[in-house]
CSV table of C-alpha atoms in Angstrom, one decimal:
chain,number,residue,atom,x,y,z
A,496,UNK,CA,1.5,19.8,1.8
A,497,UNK,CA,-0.9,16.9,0.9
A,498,UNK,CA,-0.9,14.4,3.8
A,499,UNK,CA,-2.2,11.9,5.5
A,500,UNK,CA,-0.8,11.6,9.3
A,501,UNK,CA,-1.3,8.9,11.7
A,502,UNK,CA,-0.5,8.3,15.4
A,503,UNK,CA,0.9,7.3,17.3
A,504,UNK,CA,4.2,6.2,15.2
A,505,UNK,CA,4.8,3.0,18.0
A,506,UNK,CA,2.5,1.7,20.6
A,507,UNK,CA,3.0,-0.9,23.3
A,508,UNK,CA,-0.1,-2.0,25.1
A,509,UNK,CA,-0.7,-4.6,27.1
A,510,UNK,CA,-4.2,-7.8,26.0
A,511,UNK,CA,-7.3,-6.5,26.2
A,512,UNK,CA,-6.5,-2.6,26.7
A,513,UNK,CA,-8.8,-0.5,24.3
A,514,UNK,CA,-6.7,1.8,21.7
A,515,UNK,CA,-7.6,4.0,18.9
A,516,UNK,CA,-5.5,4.6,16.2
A,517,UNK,CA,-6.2,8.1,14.3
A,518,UNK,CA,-6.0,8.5,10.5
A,519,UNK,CA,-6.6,12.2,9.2
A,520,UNK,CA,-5.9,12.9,5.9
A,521,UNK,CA,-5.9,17.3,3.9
A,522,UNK,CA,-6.4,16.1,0.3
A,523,UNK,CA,-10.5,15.9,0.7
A,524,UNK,CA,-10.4,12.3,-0.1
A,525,UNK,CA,-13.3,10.5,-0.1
A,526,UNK,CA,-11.9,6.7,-0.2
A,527,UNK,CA,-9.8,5.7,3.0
A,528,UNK,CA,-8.6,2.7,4.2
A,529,UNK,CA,-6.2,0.8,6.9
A,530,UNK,CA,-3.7,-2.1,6.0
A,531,UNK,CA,-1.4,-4.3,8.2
A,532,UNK,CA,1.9,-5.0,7.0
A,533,UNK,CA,3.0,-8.4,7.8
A,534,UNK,CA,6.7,-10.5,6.8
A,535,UNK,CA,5.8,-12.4,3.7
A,536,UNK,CA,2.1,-11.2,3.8
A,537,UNK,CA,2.4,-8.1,2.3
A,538,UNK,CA,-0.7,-5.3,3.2
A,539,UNK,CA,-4.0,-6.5,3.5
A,540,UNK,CA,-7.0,-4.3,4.2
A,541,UNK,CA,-8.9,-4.4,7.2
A,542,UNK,CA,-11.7,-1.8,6.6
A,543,UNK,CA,-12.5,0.5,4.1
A,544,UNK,CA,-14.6,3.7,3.3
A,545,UNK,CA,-16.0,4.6,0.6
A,546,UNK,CA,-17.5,8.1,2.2
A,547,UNK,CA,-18.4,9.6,5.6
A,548,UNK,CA,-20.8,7.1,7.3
A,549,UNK,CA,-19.9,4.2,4.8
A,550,UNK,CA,-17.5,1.8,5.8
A,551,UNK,CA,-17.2,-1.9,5.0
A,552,UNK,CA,-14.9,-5.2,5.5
A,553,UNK,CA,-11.8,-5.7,4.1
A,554,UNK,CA,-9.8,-8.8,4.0
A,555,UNK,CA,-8.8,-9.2,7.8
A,556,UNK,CA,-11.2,-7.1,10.0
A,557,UNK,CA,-11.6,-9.6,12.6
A,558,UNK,CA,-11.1,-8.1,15.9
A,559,UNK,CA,-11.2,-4.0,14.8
A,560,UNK,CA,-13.7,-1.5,14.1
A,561,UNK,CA,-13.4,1.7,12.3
A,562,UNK,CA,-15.8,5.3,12.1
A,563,UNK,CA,-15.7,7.6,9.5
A,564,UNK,CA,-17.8,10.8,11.3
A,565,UNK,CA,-15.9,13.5,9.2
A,566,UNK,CA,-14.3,13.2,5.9
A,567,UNK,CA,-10.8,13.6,7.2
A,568,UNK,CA,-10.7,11.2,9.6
A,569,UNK,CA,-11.1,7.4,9.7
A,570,UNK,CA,-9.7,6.0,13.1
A,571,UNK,CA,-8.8,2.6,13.7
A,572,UNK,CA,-10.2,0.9,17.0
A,573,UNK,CA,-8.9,-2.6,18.7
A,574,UNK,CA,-11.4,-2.5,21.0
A,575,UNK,CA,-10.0,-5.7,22.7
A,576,UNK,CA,-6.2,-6.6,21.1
A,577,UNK,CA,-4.3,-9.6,21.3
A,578,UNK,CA,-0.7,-10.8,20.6
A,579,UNK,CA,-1.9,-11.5,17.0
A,580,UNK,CA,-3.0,-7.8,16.2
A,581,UNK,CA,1.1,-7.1,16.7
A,582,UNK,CA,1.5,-5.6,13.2
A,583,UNK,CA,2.6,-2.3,11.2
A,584,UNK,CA,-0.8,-0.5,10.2
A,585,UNK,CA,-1.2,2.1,7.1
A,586,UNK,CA,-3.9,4.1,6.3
A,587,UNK,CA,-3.9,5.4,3.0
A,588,UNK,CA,-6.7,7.5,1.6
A,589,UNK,CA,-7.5,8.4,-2.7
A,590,UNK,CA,-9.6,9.9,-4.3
A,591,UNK,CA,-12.4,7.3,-5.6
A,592,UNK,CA,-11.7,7.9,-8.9
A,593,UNK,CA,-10.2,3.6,-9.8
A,594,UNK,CA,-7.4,5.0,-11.9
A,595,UNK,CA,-5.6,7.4,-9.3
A,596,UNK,CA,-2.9,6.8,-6.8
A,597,UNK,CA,-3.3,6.0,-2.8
A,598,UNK,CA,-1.7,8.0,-0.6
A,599,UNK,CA,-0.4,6.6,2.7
A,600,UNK,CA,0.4,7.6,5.9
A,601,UNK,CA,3.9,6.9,8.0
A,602,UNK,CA,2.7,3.7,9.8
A,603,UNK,CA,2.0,2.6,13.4
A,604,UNK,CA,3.7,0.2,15.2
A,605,UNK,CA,1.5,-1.5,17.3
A,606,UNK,CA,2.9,-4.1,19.9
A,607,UNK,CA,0.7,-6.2,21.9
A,608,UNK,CA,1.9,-8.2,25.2
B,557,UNK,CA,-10.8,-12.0,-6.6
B,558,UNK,CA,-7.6,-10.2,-7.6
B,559,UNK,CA,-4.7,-10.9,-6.6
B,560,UNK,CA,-0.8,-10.2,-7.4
B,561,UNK,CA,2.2,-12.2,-7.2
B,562,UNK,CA,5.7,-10.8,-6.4
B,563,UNK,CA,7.6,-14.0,-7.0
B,564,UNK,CA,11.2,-13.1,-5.5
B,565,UNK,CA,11.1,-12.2,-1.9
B,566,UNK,CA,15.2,-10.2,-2.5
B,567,UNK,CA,16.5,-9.0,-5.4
B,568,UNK,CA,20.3,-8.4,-4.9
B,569,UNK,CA,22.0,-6.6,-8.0
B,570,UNK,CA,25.3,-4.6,-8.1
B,571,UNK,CA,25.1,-0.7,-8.4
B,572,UNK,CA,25.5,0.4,-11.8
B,573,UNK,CA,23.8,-2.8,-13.5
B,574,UNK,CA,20.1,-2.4,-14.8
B,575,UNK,CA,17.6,-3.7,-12.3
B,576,UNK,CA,14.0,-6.2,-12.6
B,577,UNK,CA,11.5,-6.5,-10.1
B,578,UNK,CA,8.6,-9.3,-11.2
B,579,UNK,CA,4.8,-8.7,-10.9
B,580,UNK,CA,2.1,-10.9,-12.0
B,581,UNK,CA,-1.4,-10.1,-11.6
B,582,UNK,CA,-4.9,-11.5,-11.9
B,583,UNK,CA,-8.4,-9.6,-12.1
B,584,UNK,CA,-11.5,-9.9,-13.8
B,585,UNK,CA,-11.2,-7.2,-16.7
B,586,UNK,CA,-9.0,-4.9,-17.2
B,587,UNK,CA,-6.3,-3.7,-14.5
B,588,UNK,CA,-4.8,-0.6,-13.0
B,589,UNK,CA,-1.7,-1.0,-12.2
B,590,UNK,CA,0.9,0.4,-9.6
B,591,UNK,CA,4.4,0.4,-8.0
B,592,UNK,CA,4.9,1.8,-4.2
B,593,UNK,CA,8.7,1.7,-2.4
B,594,UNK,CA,8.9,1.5,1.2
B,595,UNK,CA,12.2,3.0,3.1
B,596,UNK,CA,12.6,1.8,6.7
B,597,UNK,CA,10.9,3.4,9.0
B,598,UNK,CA,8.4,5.2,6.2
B,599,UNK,CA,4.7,4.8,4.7
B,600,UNK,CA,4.3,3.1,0.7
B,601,UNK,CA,6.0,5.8,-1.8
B,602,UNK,CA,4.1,6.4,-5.2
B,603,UNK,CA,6.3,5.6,-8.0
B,604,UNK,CA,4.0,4.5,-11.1
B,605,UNK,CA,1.2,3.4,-12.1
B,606,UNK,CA,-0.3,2.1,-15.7
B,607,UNK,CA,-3.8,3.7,-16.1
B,608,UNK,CA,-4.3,3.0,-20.5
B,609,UNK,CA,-1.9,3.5,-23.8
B,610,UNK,CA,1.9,3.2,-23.3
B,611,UNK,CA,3.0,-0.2,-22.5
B,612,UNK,CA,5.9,1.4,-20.9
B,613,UNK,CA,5.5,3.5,-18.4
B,614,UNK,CA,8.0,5.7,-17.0
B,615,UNK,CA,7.7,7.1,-12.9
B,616,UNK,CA,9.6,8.4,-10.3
B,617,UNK,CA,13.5,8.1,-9.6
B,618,UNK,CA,14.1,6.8,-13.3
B,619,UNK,CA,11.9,4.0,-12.6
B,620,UNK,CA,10.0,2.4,-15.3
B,621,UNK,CA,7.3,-0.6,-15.8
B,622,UNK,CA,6.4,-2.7,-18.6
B,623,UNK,CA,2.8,-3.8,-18.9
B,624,UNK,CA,2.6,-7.1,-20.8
B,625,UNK,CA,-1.1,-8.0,-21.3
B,626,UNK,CA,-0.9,-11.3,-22.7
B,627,UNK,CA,1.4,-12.5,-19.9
B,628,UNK,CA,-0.4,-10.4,-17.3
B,629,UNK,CA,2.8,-8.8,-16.0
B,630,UNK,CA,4.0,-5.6,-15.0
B,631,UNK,CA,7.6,-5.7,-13.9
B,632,UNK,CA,9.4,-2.7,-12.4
B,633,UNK,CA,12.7,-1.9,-14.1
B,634,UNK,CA,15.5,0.6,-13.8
B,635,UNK,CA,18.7,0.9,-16.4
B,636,UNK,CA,21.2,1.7,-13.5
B,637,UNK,CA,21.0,0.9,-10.2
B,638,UNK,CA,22.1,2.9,-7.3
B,639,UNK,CA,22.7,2.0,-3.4
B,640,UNK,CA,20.0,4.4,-2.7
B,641,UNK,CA,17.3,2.6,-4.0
B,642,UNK,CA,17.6,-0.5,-2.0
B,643,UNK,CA,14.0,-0.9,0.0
B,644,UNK,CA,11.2,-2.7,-0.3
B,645,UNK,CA,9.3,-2.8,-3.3
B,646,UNK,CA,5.5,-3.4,-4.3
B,647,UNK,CA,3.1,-4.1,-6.8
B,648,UNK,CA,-0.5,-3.3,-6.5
B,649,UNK,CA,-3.7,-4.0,-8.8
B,650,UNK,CA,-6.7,-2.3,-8.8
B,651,UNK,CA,-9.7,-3.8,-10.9
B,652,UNK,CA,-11.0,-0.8,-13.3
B,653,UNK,CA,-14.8,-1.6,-12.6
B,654,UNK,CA,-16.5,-3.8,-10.1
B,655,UNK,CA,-13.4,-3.8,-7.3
B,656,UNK,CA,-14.8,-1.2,-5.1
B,657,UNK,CA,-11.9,1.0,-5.6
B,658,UNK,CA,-9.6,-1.8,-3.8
B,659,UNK,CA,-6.3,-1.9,-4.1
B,660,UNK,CA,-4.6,-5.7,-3.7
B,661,UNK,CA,-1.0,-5.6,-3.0
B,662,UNK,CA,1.7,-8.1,-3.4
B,663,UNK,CA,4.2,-9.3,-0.6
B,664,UNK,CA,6.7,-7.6,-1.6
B,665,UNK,CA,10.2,-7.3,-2.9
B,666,UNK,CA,13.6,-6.3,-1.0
B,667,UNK,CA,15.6,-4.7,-3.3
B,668,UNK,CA,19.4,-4.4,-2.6
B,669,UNK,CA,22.0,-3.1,-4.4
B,670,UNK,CA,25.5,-3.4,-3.2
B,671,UNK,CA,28.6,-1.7,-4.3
């Protein structure tokens, strides 16, 4: 089954405490991405890539880093989060054809305290 | 810079009753065009998108969309509403060249439909 799987599903951490988020997606994408889903904000990107090795800004990316070593897998990283990073995250990965559909993963719910 | 606009945060209509959700877009050029739903507790569904042709453009769950050019809209639209599709609903835009492959979302639309 086509997929794209993150985890965890929900996270509590505390300021300042390191977490990855992992992304790994079976369709041989070569686009991924991550969103946060805020009330009356919508998704907006944080990072993108384009392929493995290429990764750029997206719209909010202050305070998070991304890798993309393999194709499958583009991991989210708060190396130091905040209160303000509280947030439901989506990665979604498509092909890099414009016209085609982005596929998305479950969502993590990341609390910070 | 694209961008989309979903102007009505709810959308409350009776099951039964045909159902609108609004989309405006902007982007330089030409658009791709797509619909995602969002159950609680669940990632962005596919439901349609408009790639070329048909105006109208039929998807999943008897969804449909109308792509207006002049007024640069692409409204989501269903002839009968039922309870189940109450969610959250979005439009998307994609610019066909020169967008990096990005996908812009709006904020979204809460659909409900009430007996």
């Amino acid at each position: 089954e086509a997929q794209v799987t993150q985890n965890p599903r929900y996270l509590i951490t505390v300021t300042g405490k390191k977490l990855t988020v992992t992304c790994s997606q079976n369709m041989n994408h070569e686009y991924m991405s991550w969103y946060r889903q805020d009330p009356g904000l919508g998704l907006r990107q944080i990072y993108y890539s384009m392929n493995v090795e290429v990764t750029d800004k997206g719209d909010v990316p202050e305070g998070y880093k991304v890798s993309r070593k393999e194709k499958r897998n583009f991991p989210l990283i708060l190396e130091s989060p905040s209160p303000n990073q509280t947030s439901l995250y989506f990665c979604a990965s498509s092909r890099l054809d414009s016209n085609t559909e982005a596929f998305f993963g479950q969502g993590t719910r990341l609390t910070v305290v | 810079a694209q961008s989309v606009a979903q102007p009505e945060d709810q959308v409350n209509v009776a099951e039964g009753n045909p159902l609108t959700v609004k989309c405006t877009y902007s982007v330089s050029g030409n658009p791709y065009l797509f619909w995602y739903v969002q159950y609680p507790n669940r990632g962005l569904q596919f439901l349609l998108k408009y790639i070329t042709g048909d105006n109208l453009v039929k998807g999943s769950y008897g969804f449909e969309a109308e792509f207006n050019k002049s007024q640069t809209s692409f409204h989501l639209k269903k002839p009968s509403a039922l309870v189940s599709d109450s969610a959250l609903y979005f439009c998307a835009v994609r610019a066909i060249t020169g967008g990096g492959n990005k996908l812009t979302f709006g904020t979204g639309t809460q659909l409900k439909v009430e007996l």
